[in-house]
XYZ file of C-alpha atoms in Angstrom:
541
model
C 37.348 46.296 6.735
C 37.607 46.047 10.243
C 34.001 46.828 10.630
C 32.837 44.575 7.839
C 34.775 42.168 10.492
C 33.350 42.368 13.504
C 29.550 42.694 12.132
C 30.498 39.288 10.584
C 31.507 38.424 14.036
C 28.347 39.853 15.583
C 26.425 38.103 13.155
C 27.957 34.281 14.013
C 27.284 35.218 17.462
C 24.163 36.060 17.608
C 22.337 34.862 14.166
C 21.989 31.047 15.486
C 20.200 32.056 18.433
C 17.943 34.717 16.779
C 17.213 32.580 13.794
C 15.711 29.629 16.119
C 13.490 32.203 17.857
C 11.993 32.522 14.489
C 8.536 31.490 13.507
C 9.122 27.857 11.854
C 6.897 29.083 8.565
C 9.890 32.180 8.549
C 12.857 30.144 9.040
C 11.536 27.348 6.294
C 11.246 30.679 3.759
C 14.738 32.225 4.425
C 16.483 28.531 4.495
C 15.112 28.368 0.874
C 15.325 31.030 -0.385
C 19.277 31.069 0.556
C 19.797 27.616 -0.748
C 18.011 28.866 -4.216
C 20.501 31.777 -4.367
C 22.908 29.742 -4.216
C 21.404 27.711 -7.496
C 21.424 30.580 -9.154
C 24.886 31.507 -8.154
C 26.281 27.647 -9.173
C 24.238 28.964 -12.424
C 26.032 31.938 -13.280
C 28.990 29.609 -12.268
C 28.030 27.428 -15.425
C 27.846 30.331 -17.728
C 31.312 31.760 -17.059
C 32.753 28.491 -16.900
C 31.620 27.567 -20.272
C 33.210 30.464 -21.849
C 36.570 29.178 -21.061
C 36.937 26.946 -24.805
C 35.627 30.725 -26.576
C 37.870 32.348 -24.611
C 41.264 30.108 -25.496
C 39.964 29.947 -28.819
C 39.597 33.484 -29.198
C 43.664 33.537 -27.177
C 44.884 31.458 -29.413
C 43.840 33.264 -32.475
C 45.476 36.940 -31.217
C 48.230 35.151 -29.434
C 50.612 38.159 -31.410
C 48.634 40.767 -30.087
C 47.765 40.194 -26.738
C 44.635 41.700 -25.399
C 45.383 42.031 -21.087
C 41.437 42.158 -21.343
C 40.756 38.964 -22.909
C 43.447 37.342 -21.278
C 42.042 38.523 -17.575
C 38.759 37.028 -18.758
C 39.876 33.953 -19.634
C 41.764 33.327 -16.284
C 38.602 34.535 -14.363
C 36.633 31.988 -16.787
C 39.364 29.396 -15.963
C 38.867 29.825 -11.876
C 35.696 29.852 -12.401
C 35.661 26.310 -14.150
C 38.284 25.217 -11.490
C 35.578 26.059 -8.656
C 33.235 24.611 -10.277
C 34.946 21.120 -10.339
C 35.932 21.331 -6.741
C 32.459 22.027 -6.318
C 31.335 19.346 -7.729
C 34.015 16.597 -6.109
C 33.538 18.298 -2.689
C 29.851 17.884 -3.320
C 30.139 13.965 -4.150
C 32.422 13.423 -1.597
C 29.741 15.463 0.819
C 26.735 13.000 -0.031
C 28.797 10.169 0.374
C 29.568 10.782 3.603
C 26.128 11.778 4.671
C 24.989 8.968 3.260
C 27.511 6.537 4.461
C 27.026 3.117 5.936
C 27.951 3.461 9.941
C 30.022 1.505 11.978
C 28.093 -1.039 13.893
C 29.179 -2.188 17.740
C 30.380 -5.742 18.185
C 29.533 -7.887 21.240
C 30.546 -11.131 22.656
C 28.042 -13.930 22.017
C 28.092 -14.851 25.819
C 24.425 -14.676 26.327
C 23.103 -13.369 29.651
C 19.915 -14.014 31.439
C 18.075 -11.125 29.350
C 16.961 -12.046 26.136
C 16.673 -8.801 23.815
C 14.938 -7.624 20.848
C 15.804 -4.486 18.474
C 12.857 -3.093 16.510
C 14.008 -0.904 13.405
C 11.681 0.684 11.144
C 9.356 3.849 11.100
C 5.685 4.510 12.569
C 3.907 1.264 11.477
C 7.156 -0.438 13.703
C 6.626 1.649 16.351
C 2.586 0.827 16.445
C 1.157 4.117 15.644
C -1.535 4.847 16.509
C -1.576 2.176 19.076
C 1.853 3.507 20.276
C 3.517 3.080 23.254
C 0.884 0.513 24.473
C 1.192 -2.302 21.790
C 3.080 -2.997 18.748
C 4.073 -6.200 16.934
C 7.482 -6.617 18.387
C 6.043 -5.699 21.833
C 3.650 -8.775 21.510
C 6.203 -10.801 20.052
C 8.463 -10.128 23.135
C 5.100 -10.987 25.114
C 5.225 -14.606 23.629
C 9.074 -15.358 23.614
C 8.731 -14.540 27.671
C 6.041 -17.151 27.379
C 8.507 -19.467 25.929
C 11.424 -18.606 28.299
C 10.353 -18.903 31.594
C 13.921 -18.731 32.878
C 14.752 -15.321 31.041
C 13.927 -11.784 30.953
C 12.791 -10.428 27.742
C 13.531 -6.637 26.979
C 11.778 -5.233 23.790
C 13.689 -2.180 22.347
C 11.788 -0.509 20.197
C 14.398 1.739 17.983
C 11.924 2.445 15.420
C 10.506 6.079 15.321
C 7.636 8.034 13.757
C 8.335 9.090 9.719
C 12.044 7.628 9.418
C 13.644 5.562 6.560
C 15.765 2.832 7.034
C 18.835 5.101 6.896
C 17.830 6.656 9.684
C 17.400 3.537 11.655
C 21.066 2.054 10.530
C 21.981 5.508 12.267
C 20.119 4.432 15.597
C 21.681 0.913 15.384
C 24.996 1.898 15.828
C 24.024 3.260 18.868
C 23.144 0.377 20.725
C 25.018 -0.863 24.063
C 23.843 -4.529 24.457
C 23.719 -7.579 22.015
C 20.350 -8.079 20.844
C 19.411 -12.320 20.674
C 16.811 -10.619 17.249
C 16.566 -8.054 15.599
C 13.304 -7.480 13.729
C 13.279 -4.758 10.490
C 10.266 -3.379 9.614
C 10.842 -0.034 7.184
C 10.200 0.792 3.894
C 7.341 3.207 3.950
C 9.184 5.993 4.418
C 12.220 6.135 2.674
C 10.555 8.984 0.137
C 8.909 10.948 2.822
C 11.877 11.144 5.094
C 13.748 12.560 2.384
C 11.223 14.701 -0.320
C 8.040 16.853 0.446
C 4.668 15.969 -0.421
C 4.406 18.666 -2.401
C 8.060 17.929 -4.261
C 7.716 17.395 -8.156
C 10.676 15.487 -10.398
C 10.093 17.512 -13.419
C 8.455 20.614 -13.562
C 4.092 20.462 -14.989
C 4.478 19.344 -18.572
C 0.991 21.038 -19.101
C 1.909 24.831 -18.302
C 5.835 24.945 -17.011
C 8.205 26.312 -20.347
C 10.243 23.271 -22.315
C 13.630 24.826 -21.863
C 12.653 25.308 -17.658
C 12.069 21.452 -17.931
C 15.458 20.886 -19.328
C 17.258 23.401 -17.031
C 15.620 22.098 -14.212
C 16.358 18.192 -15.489
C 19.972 18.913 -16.052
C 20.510 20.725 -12.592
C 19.780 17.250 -10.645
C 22.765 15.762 -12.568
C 25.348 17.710 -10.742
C 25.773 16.556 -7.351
C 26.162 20.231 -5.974
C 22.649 20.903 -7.104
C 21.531 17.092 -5.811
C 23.056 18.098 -2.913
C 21.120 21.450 -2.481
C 17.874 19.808 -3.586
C 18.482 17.505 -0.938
C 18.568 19.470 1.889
C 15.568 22.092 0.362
C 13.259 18.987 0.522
C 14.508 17.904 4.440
C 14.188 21.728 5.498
C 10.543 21.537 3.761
C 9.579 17.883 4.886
C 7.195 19.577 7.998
C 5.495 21.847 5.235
C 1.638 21.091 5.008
C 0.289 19.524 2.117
C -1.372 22.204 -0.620
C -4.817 21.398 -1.001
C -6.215 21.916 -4.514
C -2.760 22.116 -5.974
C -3.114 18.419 -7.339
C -4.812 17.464 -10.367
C -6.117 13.738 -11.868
C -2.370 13.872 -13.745
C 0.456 14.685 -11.306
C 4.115 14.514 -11.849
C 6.079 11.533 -9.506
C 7.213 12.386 -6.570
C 10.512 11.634 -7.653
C 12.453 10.930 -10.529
C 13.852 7.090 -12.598
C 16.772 8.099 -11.232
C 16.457 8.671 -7.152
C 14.011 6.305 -6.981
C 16.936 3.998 -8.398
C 19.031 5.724 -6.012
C 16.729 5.278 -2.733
C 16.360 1.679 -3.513
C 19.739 0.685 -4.031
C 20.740 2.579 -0.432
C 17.650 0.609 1.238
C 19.065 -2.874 -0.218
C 22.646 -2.009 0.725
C 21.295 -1.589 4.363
C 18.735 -3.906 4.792
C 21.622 -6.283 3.478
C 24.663 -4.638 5.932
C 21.802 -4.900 9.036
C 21.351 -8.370 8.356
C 25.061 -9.785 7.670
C 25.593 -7.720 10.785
C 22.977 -9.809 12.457
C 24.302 -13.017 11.744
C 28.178 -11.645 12.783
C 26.948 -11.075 16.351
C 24.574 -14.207 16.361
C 20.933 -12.587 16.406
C 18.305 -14.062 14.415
C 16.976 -11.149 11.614
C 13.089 -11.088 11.128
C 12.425 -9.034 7.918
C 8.494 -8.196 8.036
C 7.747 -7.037 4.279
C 5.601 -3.975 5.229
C 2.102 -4.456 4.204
C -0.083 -1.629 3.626
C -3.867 -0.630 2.795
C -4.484 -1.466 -0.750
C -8.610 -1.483 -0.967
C -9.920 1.302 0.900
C -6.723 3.443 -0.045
C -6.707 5.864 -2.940
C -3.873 6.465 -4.694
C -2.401 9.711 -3.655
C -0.777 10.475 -7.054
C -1.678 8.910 -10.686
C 0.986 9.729 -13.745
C 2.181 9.200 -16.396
C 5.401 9.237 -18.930
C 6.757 12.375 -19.483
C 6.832 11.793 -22.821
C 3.062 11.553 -23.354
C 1.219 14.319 -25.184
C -0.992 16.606 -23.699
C -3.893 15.941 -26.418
C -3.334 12.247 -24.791
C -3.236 13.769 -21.267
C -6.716 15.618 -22.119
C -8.422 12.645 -23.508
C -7.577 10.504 -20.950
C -8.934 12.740 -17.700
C -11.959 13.144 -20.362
C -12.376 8.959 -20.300
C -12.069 9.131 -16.652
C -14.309 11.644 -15.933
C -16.739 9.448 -18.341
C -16.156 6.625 -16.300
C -16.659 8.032 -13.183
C -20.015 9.523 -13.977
C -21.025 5.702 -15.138
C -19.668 4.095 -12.267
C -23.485 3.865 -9.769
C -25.820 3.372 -13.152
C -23.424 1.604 -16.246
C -21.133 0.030 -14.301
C -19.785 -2.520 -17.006
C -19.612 0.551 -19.153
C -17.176 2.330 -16.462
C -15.304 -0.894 -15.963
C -14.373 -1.302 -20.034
C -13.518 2.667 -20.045
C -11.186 1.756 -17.131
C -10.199 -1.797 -18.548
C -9.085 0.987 -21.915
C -7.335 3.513 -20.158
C -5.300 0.954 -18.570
C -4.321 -0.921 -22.074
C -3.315 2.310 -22.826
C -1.324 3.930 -19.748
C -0.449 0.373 -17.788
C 0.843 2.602 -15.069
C -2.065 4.556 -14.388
C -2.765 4.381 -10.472
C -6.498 5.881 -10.342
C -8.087 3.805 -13.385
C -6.578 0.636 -11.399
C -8.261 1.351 -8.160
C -11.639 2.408 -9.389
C -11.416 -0.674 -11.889
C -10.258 -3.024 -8.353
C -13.303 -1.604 -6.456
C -16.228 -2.144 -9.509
C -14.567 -5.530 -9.245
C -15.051 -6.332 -5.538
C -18.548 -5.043 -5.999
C -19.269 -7.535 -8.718
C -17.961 -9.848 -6.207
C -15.012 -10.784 -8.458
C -12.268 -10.165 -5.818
C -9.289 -12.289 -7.200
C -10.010 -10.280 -10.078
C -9.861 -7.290 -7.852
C -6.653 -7.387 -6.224
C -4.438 -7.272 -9.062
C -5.756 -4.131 -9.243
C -5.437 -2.749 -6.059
C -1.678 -3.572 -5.573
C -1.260 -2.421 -8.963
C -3.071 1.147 -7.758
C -0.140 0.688 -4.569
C 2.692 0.281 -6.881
C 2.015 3.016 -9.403
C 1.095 6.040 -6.966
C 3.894 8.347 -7.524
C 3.711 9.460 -4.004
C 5.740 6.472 -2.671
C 4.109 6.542 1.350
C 3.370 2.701 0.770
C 6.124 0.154 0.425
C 6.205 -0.336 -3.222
C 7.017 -3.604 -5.555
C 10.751 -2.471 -5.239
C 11.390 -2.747 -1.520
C 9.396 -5.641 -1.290
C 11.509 -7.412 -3.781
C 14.869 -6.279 -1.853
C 13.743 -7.705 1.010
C 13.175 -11.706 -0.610
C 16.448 -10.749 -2.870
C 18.052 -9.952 0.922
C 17.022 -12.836 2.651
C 17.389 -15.275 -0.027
C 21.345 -14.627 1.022
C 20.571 -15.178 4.024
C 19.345 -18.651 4.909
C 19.148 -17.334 8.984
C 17.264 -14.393 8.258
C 13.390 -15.217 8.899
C 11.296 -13.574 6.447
C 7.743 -12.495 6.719
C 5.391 -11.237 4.098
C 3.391 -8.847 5.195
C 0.712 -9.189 2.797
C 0.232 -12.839 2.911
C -0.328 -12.707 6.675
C -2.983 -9.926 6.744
C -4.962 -11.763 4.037
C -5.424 -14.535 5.936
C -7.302 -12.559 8.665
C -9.250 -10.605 6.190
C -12.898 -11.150 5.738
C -12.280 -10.969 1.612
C -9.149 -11.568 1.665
C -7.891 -7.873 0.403
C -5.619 -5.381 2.245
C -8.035 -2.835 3.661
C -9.757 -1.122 6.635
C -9.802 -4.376 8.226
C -6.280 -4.809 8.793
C -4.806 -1.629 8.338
C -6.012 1.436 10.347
C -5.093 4.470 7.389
C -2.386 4.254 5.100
C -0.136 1.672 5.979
C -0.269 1.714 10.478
C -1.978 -1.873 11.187
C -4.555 -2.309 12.944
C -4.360 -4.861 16.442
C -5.540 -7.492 14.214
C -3.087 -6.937 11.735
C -0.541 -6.635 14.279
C -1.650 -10.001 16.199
C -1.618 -11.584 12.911
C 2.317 -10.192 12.345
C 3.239 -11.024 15.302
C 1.531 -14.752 15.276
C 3.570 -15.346 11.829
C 6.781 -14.412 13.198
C 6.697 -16.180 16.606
C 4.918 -19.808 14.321
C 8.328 -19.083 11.723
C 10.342 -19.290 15.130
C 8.994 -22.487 16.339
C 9.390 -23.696 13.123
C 13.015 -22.896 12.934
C 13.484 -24.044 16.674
C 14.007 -21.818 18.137
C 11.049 -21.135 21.004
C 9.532 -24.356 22.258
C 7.403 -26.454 20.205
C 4.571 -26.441 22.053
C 4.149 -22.617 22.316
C 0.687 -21.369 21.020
C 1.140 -18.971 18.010
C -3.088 -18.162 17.285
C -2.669 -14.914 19.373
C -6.171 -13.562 20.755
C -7.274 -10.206 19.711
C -9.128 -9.862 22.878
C -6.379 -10.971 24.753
C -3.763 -8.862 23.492
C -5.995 -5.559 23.969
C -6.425 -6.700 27.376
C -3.056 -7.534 28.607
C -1.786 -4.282 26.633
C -4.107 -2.024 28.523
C -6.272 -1.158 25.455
C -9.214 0.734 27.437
C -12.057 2.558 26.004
C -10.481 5.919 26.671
C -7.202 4.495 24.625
C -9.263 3.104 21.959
C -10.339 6.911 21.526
C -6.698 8.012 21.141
C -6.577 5.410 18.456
C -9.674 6.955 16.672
C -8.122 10.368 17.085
C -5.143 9.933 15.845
C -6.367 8.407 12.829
C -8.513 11.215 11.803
C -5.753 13.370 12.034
C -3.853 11.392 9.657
C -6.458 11.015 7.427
C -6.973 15.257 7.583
C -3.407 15.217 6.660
C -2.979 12.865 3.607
C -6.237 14.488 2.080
C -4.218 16.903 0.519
C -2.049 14.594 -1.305
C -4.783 13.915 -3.561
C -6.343 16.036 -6.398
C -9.858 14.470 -4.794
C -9.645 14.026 -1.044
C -12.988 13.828 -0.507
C -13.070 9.863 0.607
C -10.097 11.027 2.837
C -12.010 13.751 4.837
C -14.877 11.249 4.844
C -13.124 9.236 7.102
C -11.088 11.712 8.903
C -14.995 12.565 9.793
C -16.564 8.834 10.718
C -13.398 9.055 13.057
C -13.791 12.224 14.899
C -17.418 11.099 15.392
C -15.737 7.858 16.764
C -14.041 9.739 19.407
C -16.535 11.925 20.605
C -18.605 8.632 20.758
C -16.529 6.590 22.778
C -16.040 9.200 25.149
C -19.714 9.979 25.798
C -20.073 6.379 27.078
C -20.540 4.156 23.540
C -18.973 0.861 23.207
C -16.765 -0.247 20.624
C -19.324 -2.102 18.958
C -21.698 0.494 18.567
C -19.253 2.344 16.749
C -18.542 -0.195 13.365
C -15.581 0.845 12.266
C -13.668 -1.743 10.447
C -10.358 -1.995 12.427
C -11.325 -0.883 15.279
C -12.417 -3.159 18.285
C -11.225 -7.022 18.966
C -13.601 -8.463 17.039
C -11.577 -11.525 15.876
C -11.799 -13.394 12.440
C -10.727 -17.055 12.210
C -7.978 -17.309 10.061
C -8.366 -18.527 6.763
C -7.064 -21.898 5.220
C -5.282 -20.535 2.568
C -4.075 -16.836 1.189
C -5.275 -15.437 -2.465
């Protein structure tokens, strides 16, 4: 015993240390496969546990002649069952703490001669790829200095590279000095900064056994096994995305039920941040993340689990039909489309390739429909989906100080067709500088309008002005172009076809190596990139 002791001993000492000397591919591996034992242990759990009605049964029954064999079983069966309860409460109690609302700082409203800004949110906040130089609330601070000539103006930008809101509520308790706004821009992330790409809600309905489905369905009811599941996915979240492992038909991401879960944490916070906002006196700016709906595949298209796989054949046939059509019989690929979609509404892939033989046709309010619709059904939630957008207006409908900005709406009005797409955002969801001019320029016209910069402050915001004054040179605009191939590289694997994905990844490696052998940005056109400007519409579609 005492050497059982002291190797556990030796082990605590050292393991830590050894174990982060580890290859990260090695320490992923034994992270899951321990957490997977212990599944299968809270399994076996189950099974004794639900021999504890036989067992009293069976007690009952020779109650005269007492076996000491039964009766040992059933007490074992009992503890078991016992554990397994406390499992389960300790589990519950676990999450909720994890997953608990912080404690925010409070401030005097004594203002000072700094005016400050907090920026929450994830990558697209922070202004990847343009990041550090320029982001929206960096040019926002730019014109609110223009507007106080009297006052500093410090721009904090909290918001970091792949987290959820959750993660930012985290950060905000950690301020030191009363913000005068505080501008939340999030919801892009709040699947990928807690599930895998490469994490499926129900195992393949075309090839994985009926009764693994059901196991595997009633395992994410307990909160032990939520709780397990939970922290698999975060120690797998830096795992590279499988390529060829995805088909036209993919499961979701995630299940009715987290996604019902997610959303209800992101409301609860987006709502805490801005009562909190209001307690302290600074004025909330919710920016409804916009993202690229046009030039964007859909990284996952599904359906109900409860469709057939004769249906699930016959409808990758009509695709495939459709596809082929698409260059010579393009009416006949739209109504195989326009079909598939009658019949599987939620059906991501037939809604984008219907939305682009659309804006081909030149029918683009026709389009669009169909391109959000493509956004709101991938079941690989990396764009801010119909959901989030909704808690946002629900959020600051309570709010009557809170200044809400659609994303969306202001994009459109500096796109050249009016859709969401290379234009105006740079990949998946990161705008580009004119999307982020055009951000910025709607929040800084909704403060004048509420009063509170002066009246007279210019809100059209130059492209060409903003790249200069940020410090946007030609070797910068490369690290732009550079970064976005690499993210392109990356989400190519999400798809079963990530052909269109490398495509790009390819026109902007080419960009880079262009730029820095001496070629301007013109020479290069990419939509996005460069300061070409476009006049702002009259009105949004």
């Amino acid at each position: 015993m005492g050497v059982g002791i002291g190797l556990a001993a030796l082990a605590t000492a050292v393991g830590p240390g050894w174990f982060r000397e580890l290859p990260r591919a090695t320490q992923r591996n034994m992270v899951d496969g321990l957490l997977r034992a212990l599944i299968c242990g809270y399994g076996a759990l189950v099974v004794v546990a639900l021999c504890v009605p036989v067992l009293a049964w069976r007690l009952k029954r020779q109650w005269r002649s007492r076996s000491p064999r039964l009766e040992r079983a059933f007490l074992a069966a009992l503890a078991c069952l016992l554990a397994l309860a406390g499992l389960e409460i300790g589990s519950t109690a676990w999450r909720a703490w994890m997953h608990r609302l912080p404690t925010l700082p409070r401030f005097s409203v004594n203002s000072d001669e700094v005016y400050r800004i907090v920026v929450l949110g994830g990558s697209s906040a922070l202004g990847e790829p343009y990041r550090p130089w320029v982001s929206v609330g960096q040019i926002v601070a730019d014109r609110i200095q223009a507007a106080l000539p009297g006052r500093s103006v410090e721009c904090e930008i909290l918001a970091w590279l792949g987290e959820d809101l959750e993660q930012q509520h985290q950060r905000l308790a950690r301020i030191t000095r009363r913000p005068d706004m505080v501008i939340v821009y999030s919801g892009h992330n709040e699947f990928a900064a807690r599930f895998e790409e490469e994490r499926v809600a129900w195992l393949d309905l075309a090839s994985g056994s009926r009764v693994f489905q059901v196991v595997h369905r009633a395992l994410l009811v307990s909160p032990f096994c939520r709780l397990v599941h939970e922290i698999v996915s975060k120690n797998r979240l830096d795992l590279p995305p499988l390529a060829g492992r995805h088909r036209l038909i993919d499961p979701p991401q995630a299940s009715e039920s987290e996604t019902a879960e997610i959303l209800a944490d992101f409301r609860r916070r987006l709502e805490a941040i801005t009562a909190y906002c209001e307690t302290i006196q600074a004025t909330p700016v919710l920016i409804i993340p916009p993202a690229n709906e046009s030039n964007y595949e859909p990284s996952r298209s599904t359906l109900p689990a409860s469709v057939g796989l004769d249906e699930r054949r016959r409808l990758v046939l009509d695709f495939e039909q459709a596809r082929a059509l698409e260059s010579d019989q393009p009416q006949q690929a739209e109504a195989i489309y326009t079909a598939i979609i009658a019949r599987h509404e939620g059906f991501a892939e037939a809604h984008y390739r219907l939305g682009h033989l659309l804006e081909k046709s030149g029918r683009i309010n026709q389009a669009a429909p169909h391109f959000l619709a493509a956004l709101d059904d991938d079941g690989l939630p990396i764009r801010c989906p119909a959901s989030f957008r909704a808690a946002y207006r629900e959020v600051a409908s309570r709010h009557p100080r809170a200044i809400l900005v659609d994303g969306r709406a202001a994009l459109s009005v500096v796109s050249s067709t009016g859709l969401i797409g290379d234009e105006v955002i740079q990949d998946t969801h990161h705008p580009t500088l004119r999307g982020m001019v055009a951000l910025a320029s709607t929040v800084v016209r909704a403060l004048k309008d509420r009063g509170l910069v002066a009246p007279n402050l210019d809100d059209h915001l130059s492209v060409p002005e903003i790249a200069a004054r940020h410090g946007l040179t030609t070797d910068r605009w490369a690290t732009v172009c550079e970064r976005t191939a690499e993210h392109y590289r990356r989400v190519a694997g999400y798809r079963y076809d990530g052909a269109d994905r490398m495509a790009k990844a390819a026109r902007y490696t080419e960009a880079v190596t262009a730029l820095r052998q001496g070629a301007t940005l013109e020479d290069l056109r990419l939509p996005g990139v460069g300061v070409t400007q476009n006049e702002p519409k009259a009105s949004t579609r």
